[in-house]
Short mmCIF file of C-alpha atoms in Angstrom, two decimals:
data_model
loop_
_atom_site.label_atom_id
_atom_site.label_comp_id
_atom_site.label_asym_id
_atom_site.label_seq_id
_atom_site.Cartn_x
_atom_site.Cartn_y
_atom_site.Cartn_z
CA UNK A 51 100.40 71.19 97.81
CA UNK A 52 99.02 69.24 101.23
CA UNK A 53 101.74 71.10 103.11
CA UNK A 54 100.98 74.64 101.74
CA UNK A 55 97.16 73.80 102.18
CA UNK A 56 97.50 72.73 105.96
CA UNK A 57 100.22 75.41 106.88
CA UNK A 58 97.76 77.93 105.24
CA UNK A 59 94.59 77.08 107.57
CA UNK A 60 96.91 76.65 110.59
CA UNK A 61 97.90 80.34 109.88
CA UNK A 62 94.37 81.05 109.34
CA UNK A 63 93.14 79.04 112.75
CA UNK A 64 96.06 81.06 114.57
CA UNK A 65 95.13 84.53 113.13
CA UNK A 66 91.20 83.92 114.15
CA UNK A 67 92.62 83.33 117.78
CA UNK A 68 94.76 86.49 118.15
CA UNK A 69 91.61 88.14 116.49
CA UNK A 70 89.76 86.82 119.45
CA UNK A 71 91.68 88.03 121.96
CA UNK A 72 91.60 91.66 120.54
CA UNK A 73 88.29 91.33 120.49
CA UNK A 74 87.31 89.67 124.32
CA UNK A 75 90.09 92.71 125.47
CA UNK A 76 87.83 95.48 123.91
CA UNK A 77 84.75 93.98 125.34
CA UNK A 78 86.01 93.87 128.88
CA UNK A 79 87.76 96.85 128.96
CA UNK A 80 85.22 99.20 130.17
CA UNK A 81 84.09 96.60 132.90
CA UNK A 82 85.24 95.24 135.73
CA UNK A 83 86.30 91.34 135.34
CA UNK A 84 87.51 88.57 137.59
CA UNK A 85 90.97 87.63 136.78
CA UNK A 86 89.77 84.00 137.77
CA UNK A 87 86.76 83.81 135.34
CA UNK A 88 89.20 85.51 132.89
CA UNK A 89 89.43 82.13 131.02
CA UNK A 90 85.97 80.65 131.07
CA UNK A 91 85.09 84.63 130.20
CA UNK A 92 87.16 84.12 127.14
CA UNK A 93 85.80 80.72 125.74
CA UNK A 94 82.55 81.36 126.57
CA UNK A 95 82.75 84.82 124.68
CA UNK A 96 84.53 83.26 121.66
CA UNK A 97 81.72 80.48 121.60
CA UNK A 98 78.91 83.07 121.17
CA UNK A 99 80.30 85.08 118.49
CA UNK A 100 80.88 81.31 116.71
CA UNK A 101 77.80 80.67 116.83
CA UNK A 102 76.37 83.93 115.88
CA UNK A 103 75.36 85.18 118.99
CA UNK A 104 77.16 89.08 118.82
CA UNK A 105 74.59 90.69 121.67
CA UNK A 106 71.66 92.91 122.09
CA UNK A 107 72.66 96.66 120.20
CA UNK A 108 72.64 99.66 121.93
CA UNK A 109 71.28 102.17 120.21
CA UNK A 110 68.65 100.34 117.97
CA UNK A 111 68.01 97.45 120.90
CA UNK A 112 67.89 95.07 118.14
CA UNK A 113 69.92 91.60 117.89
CA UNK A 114 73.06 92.46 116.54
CA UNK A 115 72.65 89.46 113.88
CA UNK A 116 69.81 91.12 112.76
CA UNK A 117 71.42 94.46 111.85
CA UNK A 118 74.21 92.48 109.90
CA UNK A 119 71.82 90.30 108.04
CA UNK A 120 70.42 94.07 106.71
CA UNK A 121 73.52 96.10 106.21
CA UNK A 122 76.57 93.21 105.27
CA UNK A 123 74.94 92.45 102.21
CA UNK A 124 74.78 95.70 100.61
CA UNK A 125 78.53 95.64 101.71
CA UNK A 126 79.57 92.81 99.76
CA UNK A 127 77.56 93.50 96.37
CA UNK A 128 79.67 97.02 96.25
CA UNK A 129 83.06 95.42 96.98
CA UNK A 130 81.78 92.31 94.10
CA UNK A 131 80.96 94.71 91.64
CA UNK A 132 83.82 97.15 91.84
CA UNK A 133 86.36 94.45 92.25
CA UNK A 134 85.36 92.75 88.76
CA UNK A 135 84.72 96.51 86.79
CA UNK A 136 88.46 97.35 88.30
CA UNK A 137 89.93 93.84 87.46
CA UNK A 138 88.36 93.93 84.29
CA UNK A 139 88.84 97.61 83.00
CA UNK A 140 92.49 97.62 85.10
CA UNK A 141 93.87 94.43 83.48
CA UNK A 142 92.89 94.94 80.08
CA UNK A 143 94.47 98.25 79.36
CA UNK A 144 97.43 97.36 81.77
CA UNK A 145 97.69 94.70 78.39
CA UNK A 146 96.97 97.23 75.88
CA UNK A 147 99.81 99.36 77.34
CA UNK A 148 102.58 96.72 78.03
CA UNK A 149 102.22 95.70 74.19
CA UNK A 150 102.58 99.52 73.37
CA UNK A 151 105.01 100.39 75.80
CA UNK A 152 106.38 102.95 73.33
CA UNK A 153 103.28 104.88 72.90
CA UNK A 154 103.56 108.56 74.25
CA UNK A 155 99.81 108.72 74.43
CA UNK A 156 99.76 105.81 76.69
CA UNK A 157 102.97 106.78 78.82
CA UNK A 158 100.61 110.16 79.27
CA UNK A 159 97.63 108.17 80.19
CA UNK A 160 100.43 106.13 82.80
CA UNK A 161 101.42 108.99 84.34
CA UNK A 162 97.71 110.29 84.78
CA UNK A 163 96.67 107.37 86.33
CA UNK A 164 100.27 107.58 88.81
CA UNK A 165 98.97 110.83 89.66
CA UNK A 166 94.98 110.24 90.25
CA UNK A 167 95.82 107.49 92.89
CA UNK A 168 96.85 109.66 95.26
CA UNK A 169 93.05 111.43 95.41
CA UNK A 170 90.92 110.62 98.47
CA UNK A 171 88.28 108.37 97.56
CA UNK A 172 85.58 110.52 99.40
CA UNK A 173 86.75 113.96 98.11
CA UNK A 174 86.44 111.87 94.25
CA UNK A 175 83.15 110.74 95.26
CA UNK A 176 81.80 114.10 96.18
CA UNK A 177 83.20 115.02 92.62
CA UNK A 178 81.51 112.82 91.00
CA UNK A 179 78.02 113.17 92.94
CA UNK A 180 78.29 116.99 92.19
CA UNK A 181 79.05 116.74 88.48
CA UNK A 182 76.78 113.97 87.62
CA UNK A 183 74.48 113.92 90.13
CA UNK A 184 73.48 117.49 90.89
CA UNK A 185 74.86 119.66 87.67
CA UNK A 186 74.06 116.77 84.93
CA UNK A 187 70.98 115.31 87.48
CA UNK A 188 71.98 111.97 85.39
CA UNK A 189 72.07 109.66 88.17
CA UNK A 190 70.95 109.67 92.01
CA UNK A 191 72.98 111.66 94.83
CA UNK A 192 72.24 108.85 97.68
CA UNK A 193 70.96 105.12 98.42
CA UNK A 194 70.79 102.15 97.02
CA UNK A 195 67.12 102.63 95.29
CA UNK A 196 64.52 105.15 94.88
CA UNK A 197 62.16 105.23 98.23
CA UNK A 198 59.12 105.26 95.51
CA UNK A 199 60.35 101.46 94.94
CA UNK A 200 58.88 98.72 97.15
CA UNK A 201 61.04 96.10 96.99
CA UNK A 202 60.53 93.13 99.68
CA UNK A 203 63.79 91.80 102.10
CA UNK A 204 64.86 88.39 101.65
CA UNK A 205 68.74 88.51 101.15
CA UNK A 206 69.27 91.82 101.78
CA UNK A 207 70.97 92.48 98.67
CA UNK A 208 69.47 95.25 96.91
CA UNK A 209 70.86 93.89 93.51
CA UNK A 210 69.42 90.55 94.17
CA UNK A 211 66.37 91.21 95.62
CA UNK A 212 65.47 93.83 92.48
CA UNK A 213 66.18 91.34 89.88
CA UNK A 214 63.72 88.70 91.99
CA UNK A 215 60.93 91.62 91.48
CA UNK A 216 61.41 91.21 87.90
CA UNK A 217 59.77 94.72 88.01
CA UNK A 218 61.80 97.11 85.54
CA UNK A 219 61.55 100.21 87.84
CA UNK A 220 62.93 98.70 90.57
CA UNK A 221 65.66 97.58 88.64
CA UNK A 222 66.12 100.63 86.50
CA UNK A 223 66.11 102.59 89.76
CA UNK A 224 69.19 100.26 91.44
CA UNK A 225 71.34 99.97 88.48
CA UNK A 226 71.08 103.84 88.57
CA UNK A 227 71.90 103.98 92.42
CA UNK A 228 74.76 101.80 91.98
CA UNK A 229 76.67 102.98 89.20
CA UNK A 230 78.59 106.18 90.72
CA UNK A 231 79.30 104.05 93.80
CA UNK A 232 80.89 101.70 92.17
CA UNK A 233 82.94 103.75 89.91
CA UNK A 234 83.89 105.30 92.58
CA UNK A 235 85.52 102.42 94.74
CA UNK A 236 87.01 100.64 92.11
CA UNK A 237 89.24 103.65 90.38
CA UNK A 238 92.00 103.30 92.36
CA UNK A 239 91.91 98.90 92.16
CA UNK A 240 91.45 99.79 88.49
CA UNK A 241 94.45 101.97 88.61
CA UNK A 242 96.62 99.18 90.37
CA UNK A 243 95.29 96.37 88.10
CA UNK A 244 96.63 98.60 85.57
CA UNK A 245 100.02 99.48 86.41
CA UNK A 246 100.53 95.69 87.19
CA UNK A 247 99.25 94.21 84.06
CA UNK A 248 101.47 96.80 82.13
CA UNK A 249 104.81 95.88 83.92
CA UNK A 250 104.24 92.51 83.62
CA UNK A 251 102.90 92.21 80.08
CA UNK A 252 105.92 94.49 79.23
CA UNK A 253 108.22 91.83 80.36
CA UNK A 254 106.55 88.90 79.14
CA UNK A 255 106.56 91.04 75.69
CA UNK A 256 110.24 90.87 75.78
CA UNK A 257 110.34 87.45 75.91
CA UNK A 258 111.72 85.11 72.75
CA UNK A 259 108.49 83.35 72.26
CA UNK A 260 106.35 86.19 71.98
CA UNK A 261 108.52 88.24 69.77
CA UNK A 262 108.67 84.95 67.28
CA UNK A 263 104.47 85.85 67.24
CA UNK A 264 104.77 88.92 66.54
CA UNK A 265 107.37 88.42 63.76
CA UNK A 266 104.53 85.77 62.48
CA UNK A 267 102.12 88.44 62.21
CA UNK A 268 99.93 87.38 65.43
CA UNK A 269 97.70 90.16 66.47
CA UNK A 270 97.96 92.21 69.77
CA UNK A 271 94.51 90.71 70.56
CA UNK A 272 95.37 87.15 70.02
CA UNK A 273 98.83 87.56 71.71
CA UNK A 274 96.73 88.79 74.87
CA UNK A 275 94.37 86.47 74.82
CA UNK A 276 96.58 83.62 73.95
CA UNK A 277 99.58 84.19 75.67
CA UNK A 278 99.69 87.75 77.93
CA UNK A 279 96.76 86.95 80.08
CA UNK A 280 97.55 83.80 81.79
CA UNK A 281 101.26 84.83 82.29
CA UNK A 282 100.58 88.04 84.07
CA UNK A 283 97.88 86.01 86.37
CA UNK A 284 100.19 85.14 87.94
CA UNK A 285 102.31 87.56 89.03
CA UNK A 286 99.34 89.87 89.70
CA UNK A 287 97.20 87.07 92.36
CA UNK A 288 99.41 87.73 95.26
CA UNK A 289 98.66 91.77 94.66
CA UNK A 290 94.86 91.17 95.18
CA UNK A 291 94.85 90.64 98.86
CA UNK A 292 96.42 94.00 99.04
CA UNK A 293 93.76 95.44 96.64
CA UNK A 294 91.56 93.95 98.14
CA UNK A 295 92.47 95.58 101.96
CA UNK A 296 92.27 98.45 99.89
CA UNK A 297 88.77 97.84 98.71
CA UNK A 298 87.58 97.01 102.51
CA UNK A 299 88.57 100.17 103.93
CA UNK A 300 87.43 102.64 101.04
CA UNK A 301 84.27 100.82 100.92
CA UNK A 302 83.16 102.44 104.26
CA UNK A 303 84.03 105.92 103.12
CA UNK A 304 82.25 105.31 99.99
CA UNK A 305 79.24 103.83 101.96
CA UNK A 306 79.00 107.32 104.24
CA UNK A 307 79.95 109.48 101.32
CA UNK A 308 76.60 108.29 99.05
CA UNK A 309 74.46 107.30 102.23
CA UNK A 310 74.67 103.53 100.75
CA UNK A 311 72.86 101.40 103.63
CA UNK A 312 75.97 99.49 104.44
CA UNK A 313 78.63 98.47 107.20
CA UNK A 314 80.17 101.40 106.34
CA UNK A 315 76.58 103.51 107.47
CA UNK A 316 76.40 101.02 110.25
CA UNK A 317 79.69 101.79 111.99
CA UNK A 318 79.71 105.54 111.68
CA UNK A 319 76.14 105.17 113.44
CA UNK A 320 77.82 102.78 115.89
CA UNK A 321 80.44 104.96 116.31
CA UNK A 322 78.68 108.08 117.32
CA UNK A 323 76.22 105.54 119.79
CA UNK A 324 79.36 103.72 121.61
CA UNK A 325 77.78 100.79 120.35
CA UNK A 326 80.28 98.41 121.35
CA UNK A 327 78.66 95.24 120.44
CA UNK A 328 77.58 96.34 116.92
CA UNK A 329 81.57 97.60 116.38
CA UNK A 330 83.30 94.40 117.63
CA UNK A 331 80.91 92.48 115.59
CA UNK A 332 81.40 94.43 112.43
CA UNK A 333 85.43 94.49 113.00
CA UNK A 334 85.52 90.21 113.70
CA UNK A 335 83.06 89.79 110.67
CA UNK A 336 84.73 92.00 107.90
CA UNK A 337 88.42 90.68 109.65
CA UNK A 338 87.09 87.47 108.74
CA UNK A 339 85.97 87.06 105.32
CA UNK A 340 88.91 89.15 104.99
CA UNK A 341 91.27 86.58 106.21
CA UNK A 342 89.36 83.67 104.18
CA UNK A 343 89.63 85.61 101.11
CA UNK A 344 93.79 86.01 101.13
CA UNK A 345 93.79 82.51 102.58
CA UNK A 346 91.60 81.14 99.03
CA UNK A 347 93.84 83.01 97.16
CA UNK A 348 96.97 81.68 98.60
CA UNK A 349 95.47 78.17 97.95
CA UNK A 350 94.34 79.28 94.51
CA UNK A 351 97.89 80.26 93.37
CA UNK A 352 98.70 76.94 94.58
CA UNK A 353 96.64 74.49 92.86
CA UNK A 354 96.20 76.39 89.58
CA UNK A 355 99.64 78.57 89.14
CA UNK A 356 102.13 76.01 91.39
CA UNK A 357 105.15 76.79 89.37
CA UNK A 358 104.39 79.77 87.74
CA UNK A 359 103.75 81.94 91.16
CA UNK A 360 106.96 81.21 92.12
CA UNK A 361 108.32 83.33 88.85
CA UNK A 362 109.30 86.51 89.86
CA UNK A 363 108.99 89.56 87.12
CA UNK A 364 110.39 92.20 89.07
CA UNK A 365 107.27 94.12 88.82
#
């Protein structure tokens, strides 16, 4: 497992240089540069953004630290919250419908679900914003909380910083902001989770020892509980860093599509500004925890699923 550990942050270390370079070649590409400072040009770059230091923005004139601290959080509270309402929802039908793999109603609901992930995730959210927002008027059409709400900075997590109010508006107010959002981004992870539980519960159905339960009269819940769940893990933890690209890149459509004051709000703005410094920052930042997500999750597999990852169940 020392191996696997040390080749994994060596891949890591080597992936954060290449990222690097990408990133010192679009900052100097629109300026002139001595080839012979080239080098101490490079390390000297790569030791500012290591140390936080991304530059002075361009349109706002604001350290580009700053703008993170605001917008990143908001960021990472949608991807949290959609990732465990897709996990959640997607993995525990994917088991209700590998243990009733001969149910027409839920081959129907299958072949739904097939179809649906093949919508755009910002023509669904302007679905959902004009059917529950504006027809039903059940939930808000924009932002993260009601501008009638005063509620103070200090992570920069709206979801955080409400619940630290303890004031009930404020928190009535962000739960309702958040909920189409979320719903939202984590339909189509919710649709994967699904179709992976189901294949591999349906194979681990077929096995001997859970066909003995059955024929002992063990319920479908105990049977998932007991036995499904841990068996499909897994097979489906080398899926989530695919999900979870997924999840990234939605997550700024989703962010423009219901104004949510994100990175997804901050790049379009960046975009439209040429603000280089605020777009190499946000691509090295997002890149990052990116690549130290899939790298815990490779190590996760490891230590807790060291024989059983290896198992492969064609799915």
């Amino acid at each position: 497992m020392l191996k696997f550990v040390i080749r994994r942050i060596l891949i890591l270390l080597f992936v954060f240089f290449m990222l690097t370079i990408i990133l010192f070649w679009m900052h100097i590409r629109l300026t002139e540069f001595d080839a012979e400072r080239l080098v101490r040009d490079y390390l000297y770059f790569t030791s500012s953004i290591v140390r936080g230091n991304f530059g002075i923005s361009t349109g706002s004139k604001l350290p580009v630290i700053y703008e993170l601290r605001m917008y990143l959080p908001s960021t990472l509270e949608l991807i949290f919250f959609s990732f465990i309402l897709s996990f959640v929802a997607g993995t525990v039908t994917g088991i209700a419908a590998g243990l009733n793999h001969h149910s027409i109603f839920l081959k129907g609901v299958t072949a739904i679900l097939r179809l649906t992930t093949s919508f755009p995730v910002f023509w669904l959210g302007q679905m959902m914003i004009t059917i529950f927002a504006v027809e039903l008027k059940l939930v808000p059409t924009a932002g993260n909380i009601s501008l009638f709400c005063d509620v103070p900075l200090v992570t920069g997590s709206i979801f955080i910083d409400s619940l630290i109010t303890m004031d009930s508006e404020n928190i009535s107010s962000m739960l309702k902001h958040l909920v189409l959002p979320v719903i939202v981004l984590s339909f189509m992870p919710a649709t994967q989770f699904y179709l992976l539980a189901r294949r591999a519960s349906f194979t681990i159905s077929e096995m001997d020892f859970i066909r003995m339960a059955i024929s002992r009269g063990q319920s479908q819940f105990f049977l998932a509980r007991k036995h499904i769940f841990l068996n499909i893990i897994p097979s489906i933890l080398p899926k989530i860093k695919i999900i979870l690209c997924n999840l990234f890149s939605a997550t700024i459509l989703v962010e423009v599509v219901f104004e949510w004051p994100g990175t997804g709000i901050w790049i379009s703005t960046a975009v439209e500004h040429s603000d280089n410094a605020v777009l190499e920052t946000a691509i090295f930042v997002l890149a990052i925890i990116f690549l130290l997500t899939n790298t815990v999750i490779d190590i996760m597999g490891e230590v807790f699923f060291p024989e059983k990852r290896r198992i492969n169940l064609n799915i």
